[in-house]
Short mmCIF file of C-alpha atoms in Angstrom, two decimals:
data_model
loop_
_atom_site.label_atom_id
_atom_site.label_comp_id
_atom_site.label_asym_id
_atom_site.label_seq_id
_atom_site.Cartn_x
_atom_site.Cartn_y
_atom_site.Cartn_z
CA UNK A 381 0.91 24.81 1.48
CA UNK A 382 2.26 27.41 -0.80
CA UNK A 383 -0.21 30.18 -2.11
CA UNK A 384 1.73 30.95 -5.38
CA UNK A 385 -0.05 29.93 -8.36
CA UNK A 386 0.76 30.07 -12.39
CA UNK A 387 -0.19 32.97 -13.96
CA UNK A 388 -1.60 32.91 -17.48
CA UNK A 389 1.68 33.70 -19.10
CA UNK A 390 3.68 31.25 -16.85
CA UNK A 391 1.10 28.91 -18.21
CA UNK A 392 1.44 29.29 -21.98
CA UNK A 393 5.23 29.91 -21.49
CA UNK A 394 5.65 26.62 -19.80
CA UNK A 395 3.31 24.64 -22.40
CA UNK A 396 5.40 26.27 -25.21
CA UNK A 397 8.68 24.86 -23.43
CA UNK A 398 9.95 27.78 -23.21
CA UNK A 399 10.58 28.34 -19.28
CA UNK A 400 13.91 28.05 -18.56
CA UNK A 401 15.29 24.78 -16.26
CA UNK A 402 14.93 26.10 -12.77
CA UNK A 403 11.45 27.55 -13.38
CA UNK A 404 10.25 24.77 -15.11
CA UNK A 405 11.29 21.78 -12.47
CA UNK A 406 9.62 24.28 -10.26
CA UNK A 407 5.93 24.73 -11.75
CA UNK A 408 6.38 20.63 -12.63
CA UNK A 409 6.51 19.94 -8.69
CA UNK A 410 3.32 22.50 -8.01
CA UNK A 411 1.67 21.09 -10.40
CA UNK A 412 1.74 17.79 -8.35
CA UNK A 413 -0.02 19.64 -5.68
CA UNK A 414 -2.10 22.01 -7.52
CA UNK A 415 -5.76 21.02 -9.34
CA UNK A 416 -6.06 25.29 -10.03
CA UNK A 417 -2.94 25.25 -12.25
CA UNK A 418 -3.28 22.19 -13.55
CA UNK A 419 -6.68 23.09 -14.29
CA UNK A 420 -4.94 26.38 -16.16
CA UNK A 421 -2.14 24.25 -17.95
CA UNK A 422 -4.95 22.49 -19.50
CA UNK A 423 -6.47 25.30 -21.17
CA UNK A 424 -2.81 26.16 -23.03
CA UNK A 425 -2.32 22.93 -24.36
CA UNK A 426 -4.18 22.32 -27.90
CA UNK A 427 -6.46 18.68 -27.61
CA UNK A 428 -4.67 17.53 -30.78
CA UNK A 429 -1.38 17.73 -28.80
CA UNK A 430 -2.70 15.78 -25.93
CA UNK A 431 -3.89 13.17 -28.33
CA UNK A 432 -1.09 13.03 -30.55
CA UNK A 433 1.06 11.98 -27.44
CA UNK A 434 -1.38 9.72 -25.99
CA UNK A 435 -1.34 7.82 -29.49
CA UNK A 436 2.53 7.48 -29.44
CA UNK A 437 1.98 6.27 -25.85
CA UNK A 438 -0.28 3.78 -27.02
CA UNK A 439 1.13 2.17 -29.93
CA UNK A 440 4.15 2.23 -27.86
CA UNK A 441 3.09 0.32 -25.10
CA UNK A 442 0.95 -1.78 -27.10
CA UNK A 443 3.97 -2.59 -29.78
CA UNK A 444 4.83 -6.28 -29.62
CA UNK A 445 8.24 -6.73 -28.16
CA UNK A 446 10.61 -8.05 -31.01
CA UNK A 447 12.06 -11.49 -30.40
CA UNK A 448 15.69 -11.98 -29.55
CA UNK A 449 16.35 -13.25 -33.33
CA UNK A 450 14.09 -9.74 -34.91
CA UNK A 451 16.32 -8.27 -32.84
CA UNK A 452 19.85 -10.28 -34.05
CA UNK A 453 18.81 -9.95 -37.82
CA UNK A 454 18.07 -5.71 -37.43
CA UNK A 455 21.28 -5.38 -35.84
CA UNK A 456 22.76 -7.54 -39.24
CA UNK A 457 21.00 -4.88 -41.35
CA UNK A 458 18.10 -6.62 -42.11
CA UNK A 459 14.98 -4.12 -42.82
CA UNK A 460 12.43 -4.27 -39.65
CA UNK A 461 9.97 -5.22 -41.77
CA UNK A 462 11.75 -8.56 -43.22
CA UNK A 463 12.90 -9.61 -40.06
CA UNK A 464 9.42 -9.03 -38.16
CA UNK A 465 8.28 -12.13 -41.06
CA UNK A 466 11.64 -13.89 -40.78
CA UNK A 467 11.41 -14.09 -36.93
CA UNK A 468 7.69 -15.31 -36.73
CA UNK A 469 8.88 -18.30 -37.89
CA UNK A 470 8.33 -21.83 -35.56
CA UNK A 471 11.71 -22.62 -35.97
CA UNK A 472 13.97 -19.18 -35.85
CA UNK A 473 12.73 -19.23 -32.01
CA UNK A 474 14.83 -19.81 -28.94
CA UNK A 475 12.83 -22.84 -27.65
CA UNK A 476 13.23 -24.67 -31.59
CA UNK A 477 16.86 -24.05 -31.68
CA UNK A 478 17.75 -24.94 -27.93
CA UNK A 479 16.20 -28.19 -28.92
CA UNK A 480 17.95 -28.49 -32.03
CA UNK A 481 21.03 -27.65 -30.21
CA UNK A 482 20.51 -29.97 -27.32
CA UNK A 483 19.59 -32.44 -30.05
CA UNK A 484 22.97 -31.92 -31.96
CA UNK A 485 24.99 -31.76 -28.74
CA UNK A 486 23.66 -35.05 -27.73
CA UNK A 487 24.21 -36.66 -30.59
CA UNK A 488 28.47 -35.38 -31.25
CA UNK A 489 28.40 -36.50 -27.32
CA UNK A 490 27.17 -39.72 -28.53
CA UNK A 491 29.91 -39.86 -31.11
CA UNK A 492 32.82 -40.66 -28.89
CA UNK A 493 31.13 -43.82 -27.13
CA UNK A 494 32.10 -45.76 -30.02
CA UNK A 495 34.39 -45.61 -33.26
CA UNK A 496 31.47 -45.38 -36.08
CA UNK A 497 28.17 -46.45 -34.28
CA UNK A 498 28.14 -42.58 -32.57
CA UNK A 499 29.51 -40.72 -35.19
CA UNK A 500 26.70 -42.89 -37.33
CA UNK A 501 24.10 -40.77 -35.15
CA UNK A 502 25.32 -37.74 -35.75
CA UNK A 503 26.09 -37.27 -39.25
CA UNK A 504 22.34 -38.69 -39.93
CA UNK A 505 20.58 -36.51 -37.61
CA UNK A 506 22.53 -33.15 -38.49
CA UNK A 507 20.71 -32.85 -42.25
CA UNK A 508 17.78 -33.43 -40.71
CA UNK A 509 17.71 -30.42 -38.26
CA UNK A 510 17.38 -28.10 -40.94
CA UNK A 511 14.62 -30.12 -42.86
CA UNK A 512 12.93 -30.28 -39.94
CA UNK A 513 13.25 -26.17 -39.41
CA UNK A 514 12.23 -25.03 -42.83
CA UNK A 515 8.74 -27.52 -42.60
CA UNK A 516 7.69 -25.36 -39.99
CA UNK A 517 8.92 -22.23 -41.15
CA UNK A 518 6.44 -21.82 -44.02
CA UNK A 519 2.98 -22.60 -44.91
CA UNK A 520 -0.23 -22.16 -44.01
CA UNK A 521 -0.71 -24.70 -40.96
CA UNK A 522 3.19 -23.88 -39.64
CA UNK A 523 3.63 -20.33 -40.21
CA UNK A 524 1.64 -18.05 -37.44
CA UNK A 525 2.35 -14.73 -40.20
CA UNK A 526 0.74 -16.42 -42.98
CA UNK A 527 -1.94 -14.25 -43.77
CA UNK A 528 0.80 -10.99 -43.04
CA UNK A 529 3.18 -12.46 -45.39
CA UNK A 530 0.29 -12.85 -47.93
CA UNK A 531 0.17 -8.90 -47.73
CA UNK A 532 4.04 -8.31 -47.48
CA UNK A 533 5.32 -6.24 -50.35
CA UNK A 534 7.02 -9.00 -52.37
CA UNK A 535 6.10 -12.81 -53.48
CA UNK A 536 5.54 -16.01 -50.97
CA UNK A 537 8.12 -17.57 -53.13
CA UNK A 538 10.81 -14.61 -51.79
CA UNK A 539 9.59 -15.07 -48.00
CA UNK A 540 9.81 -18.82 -48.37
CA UNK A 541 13.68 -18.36 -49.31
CA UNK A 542 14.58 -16.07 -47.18
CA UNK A 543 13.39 -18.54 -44.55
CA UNK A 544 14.82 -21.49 -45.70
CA UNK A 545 18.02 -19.48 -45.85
CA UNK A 546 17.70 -18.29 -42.17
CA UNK A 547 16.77 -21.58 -41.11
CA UNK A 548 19.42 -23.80 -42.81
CA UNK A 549 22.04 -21.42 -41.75
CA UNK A 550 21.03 -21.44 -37.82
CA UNK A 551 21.34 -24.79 -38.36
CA UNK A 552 24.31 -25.34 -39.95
CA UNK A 553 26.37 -23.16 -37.68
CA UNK A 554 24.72 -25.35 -34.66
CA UNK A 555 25.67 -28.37 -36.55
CA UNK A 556 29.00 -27.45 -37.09
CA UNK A 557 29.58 -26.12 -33.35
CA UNK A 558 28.81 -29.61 -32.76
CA UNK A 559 30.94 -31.30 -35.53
CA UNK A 560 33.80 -29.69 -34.77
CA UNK A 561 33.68 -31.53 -31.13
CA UNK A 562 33.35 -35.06 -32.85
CA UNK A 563 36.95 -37.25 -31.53
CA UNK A 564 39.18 -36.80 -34.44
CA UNK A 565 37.61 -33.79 -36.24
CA UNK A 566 38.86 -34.00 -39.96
CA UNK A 567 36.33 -34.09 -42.64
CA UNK A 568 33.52 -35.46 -40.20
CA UNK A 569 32.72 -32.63 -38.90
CA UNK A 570 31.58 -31.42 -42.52
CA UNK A 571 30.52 -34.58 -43.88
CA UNK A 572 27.03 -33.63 -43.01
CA UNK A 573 26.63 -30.74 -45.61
CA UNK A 574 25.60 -31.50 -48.50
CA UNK A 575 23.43 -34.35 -47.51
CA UNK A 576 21.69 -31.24 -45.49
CA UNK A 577 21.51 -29.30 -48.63
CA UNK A 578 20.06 -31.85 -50.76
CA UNK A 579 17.62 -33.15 -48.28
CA UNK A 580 16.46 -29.33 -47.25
CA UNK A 581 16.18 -28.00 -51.31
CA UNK A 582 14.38 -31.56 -52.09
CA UNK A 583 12.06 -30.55 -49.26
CA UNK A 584 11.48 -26.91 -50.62
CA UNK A 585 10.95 -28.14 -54.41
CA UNK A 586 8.41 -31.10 -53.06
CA UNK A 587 6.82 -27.87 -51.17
CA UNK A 588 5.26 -26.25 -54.32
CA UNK A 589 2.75 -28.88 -54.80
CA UNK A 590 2.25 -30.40 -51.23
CA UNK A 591 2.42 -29.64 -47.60
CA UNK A 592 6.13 -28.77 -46.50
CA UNK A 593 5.34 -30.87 -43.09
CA UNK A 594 4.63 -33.57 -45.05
CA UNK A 595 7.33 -33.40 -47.48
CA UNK A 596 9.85 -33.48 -44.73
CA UNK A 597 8.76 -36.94 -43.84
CA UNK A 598 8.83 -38.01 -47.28
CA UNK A 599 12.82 -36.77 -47.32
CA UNK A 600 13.39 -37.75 -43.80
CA UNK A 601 11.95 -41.22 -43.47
CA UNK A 602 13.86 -42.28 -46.45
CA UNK A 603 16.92 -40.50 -45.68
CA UNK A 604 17.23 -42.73 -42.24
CA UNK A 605 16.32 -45.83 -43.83
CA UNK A 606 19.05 -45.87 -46.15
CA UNK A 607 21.37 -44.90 -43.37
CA UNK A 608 19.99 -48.07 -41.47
CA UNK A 609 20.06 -50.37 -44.64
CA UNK A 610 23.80 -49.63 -45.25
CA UNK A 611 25.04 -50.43 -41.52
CA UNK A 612 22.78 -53.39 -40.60
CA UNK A 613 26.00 -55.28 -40.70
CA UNK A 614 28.65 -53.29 -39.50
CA UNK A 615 29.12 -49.77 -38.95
CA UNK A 616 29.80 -48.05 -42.43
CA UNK A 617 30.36 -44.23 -44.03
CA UNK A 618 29.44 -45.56 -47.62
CA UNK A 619 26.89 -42.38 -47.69
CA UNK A 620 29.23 -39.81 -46.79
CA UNK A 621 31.95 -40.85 -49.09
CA UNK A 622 32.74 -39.14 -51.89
CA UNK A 623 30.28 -40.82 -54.51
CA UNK A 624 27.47 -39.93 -51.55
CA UNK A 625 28.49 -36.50 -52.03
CA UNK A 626 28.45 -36.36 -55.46
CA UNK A 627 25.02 -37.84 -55.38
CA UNK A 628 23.77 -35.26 -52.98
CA UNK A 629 25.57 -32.44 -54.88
CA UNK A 630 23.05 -33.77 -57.52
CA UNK A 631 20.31 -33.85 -55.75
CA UNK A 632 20.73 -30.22 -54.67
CA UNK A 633 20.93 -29.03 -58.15
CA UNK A 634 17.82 -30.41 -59.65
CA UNK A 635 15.98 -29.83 -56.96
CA UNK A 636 17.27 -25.75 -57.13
CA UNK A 637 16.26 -26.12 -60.69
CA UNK A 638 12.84 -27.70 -60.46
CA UNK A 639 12.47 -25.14 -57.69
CA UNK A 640 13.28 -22.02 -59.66
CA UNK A 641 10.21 -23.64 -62.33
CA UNK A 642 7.74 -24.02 -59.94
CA UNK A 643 7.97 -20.43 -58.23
CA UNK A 644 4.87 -19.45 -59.19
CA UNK A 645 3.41 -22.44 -57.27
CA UNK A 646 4.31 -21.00 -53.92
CA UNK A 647 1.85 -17.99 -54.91
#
């Protein structure tokens, strides 16, 4: 074993970082070996130091590790703090929209066993994916940031949109991955849309004076039944025609409107 040991100015020269390279890898390897200058290193090192880097250390370590959509919406710009709350929610996780993708894919696969019956499936399901995302994106019982969002720097109202946006969008592009795959594309694969809309801001406006979970039922359940009721017969795109669309482009407004009044609900 070597006999050579730091000396004090080695010491305080090495602590200040200002041995040069060769030195330096040199006194790091004794010091593997060497309790004496460790014991001297110790002495040239100020406490607050030592704690300063064990608390980086820490919080390092102990920092959450940011979800694979925090990380998506920081590299679109989004502020960390904004998408931290955005990706908490239920249903801006991987599991939630694998499913809803699955879901989707099954039901465009479904599409091409028959000429309406399949295509039927899809176009009802697709508006309710999103319905389905933004009840569990918000809200006391659904949200698992609730209480941090009650401290974030802006209004519940603010969060709630943002999350309705980041759902419905995930959804739609899901949605139209899948439409675009229906047999014969054309306006099918869009026909979806503004039933979405108009289901999804119903479901928001309904949201300021009950539970969102709820109020997605209260769309949903309806929405299929009328679905049903128009093709006991025979197969049938009544709803998605253009007077459908009209009537959901309806929808959607008054319900933005009614939302924009009841803001101060979501607080």
């Amino acid at each position: 074993m070597s006999t050579w040991h730091m000396d004090d100015g080695m010491a305080a020269a090495y602590a200040a970082g200002e041995l040069p390279a060769t030195p330096a890898a040199s006194v790091e390897a004794h010091l593997l070996a060497c309790a004496r200058c460790r014991a001297l290193l110790a002495t040239q090192i100020p406490k607050a130091r030592l704690d300063r880097v064990w608390d980086e250390i820490a919080d390092t370590v102990d920092a959450p590790a940011p979800r694979p959509v925090e990380r998506l919406l920081r590299a679109l710009g989004v502020p960390e703090s904004t998408a931290r709350l955005l990706g908490a929610a239920a249903s801006l996780r991987l599991p939630w929209l694998a499913a809803s993708a699955v879901a989707l894919f099954f039901a465009a696969l479904a599409s091409g066993e028959t000429t309406r019956w399949g295509l039927l499936t899809f176009l009802t399901l697709a508006p309710i994916v999103p319905v389905a995302g933004v009840a569990v994106a918000f809200g006391r019982d659904g949200d698992p940031a609730y209480e941090i969002g009650l401290a974030a720097p802006y209004s519940m109202f603010r969060l709630m949109l943002m999350r309705a946006a980041a759902v419905l969008a995930s959804s739609s592009v899901l949605a139209l991955a899948a439409g675009l795959s229906l047999p014969g594309g054309g306006w099918t694969a869009a026909a979806w849309l503004l039933p979405s809309l108009a289901l999804t801001s119903l479901t928001l406006a309904l949201s300021s004076r009950y539970d969102p979970r709820r109020c997605a039922v209260a769309v949903t359940v309806p929405w299929v039944a009328a679905v049903v009721a128009t093709n006991v017969r025979a197969p049938d795109l009544v709803m998605f025609g253009s007077a459908g669309q009209a009537g959901y482009l309806a929808v959607t407004v008054v319900s933005v409107v009614l939302l924009a009044v009841r803001r101060r609900e979501f607080s």
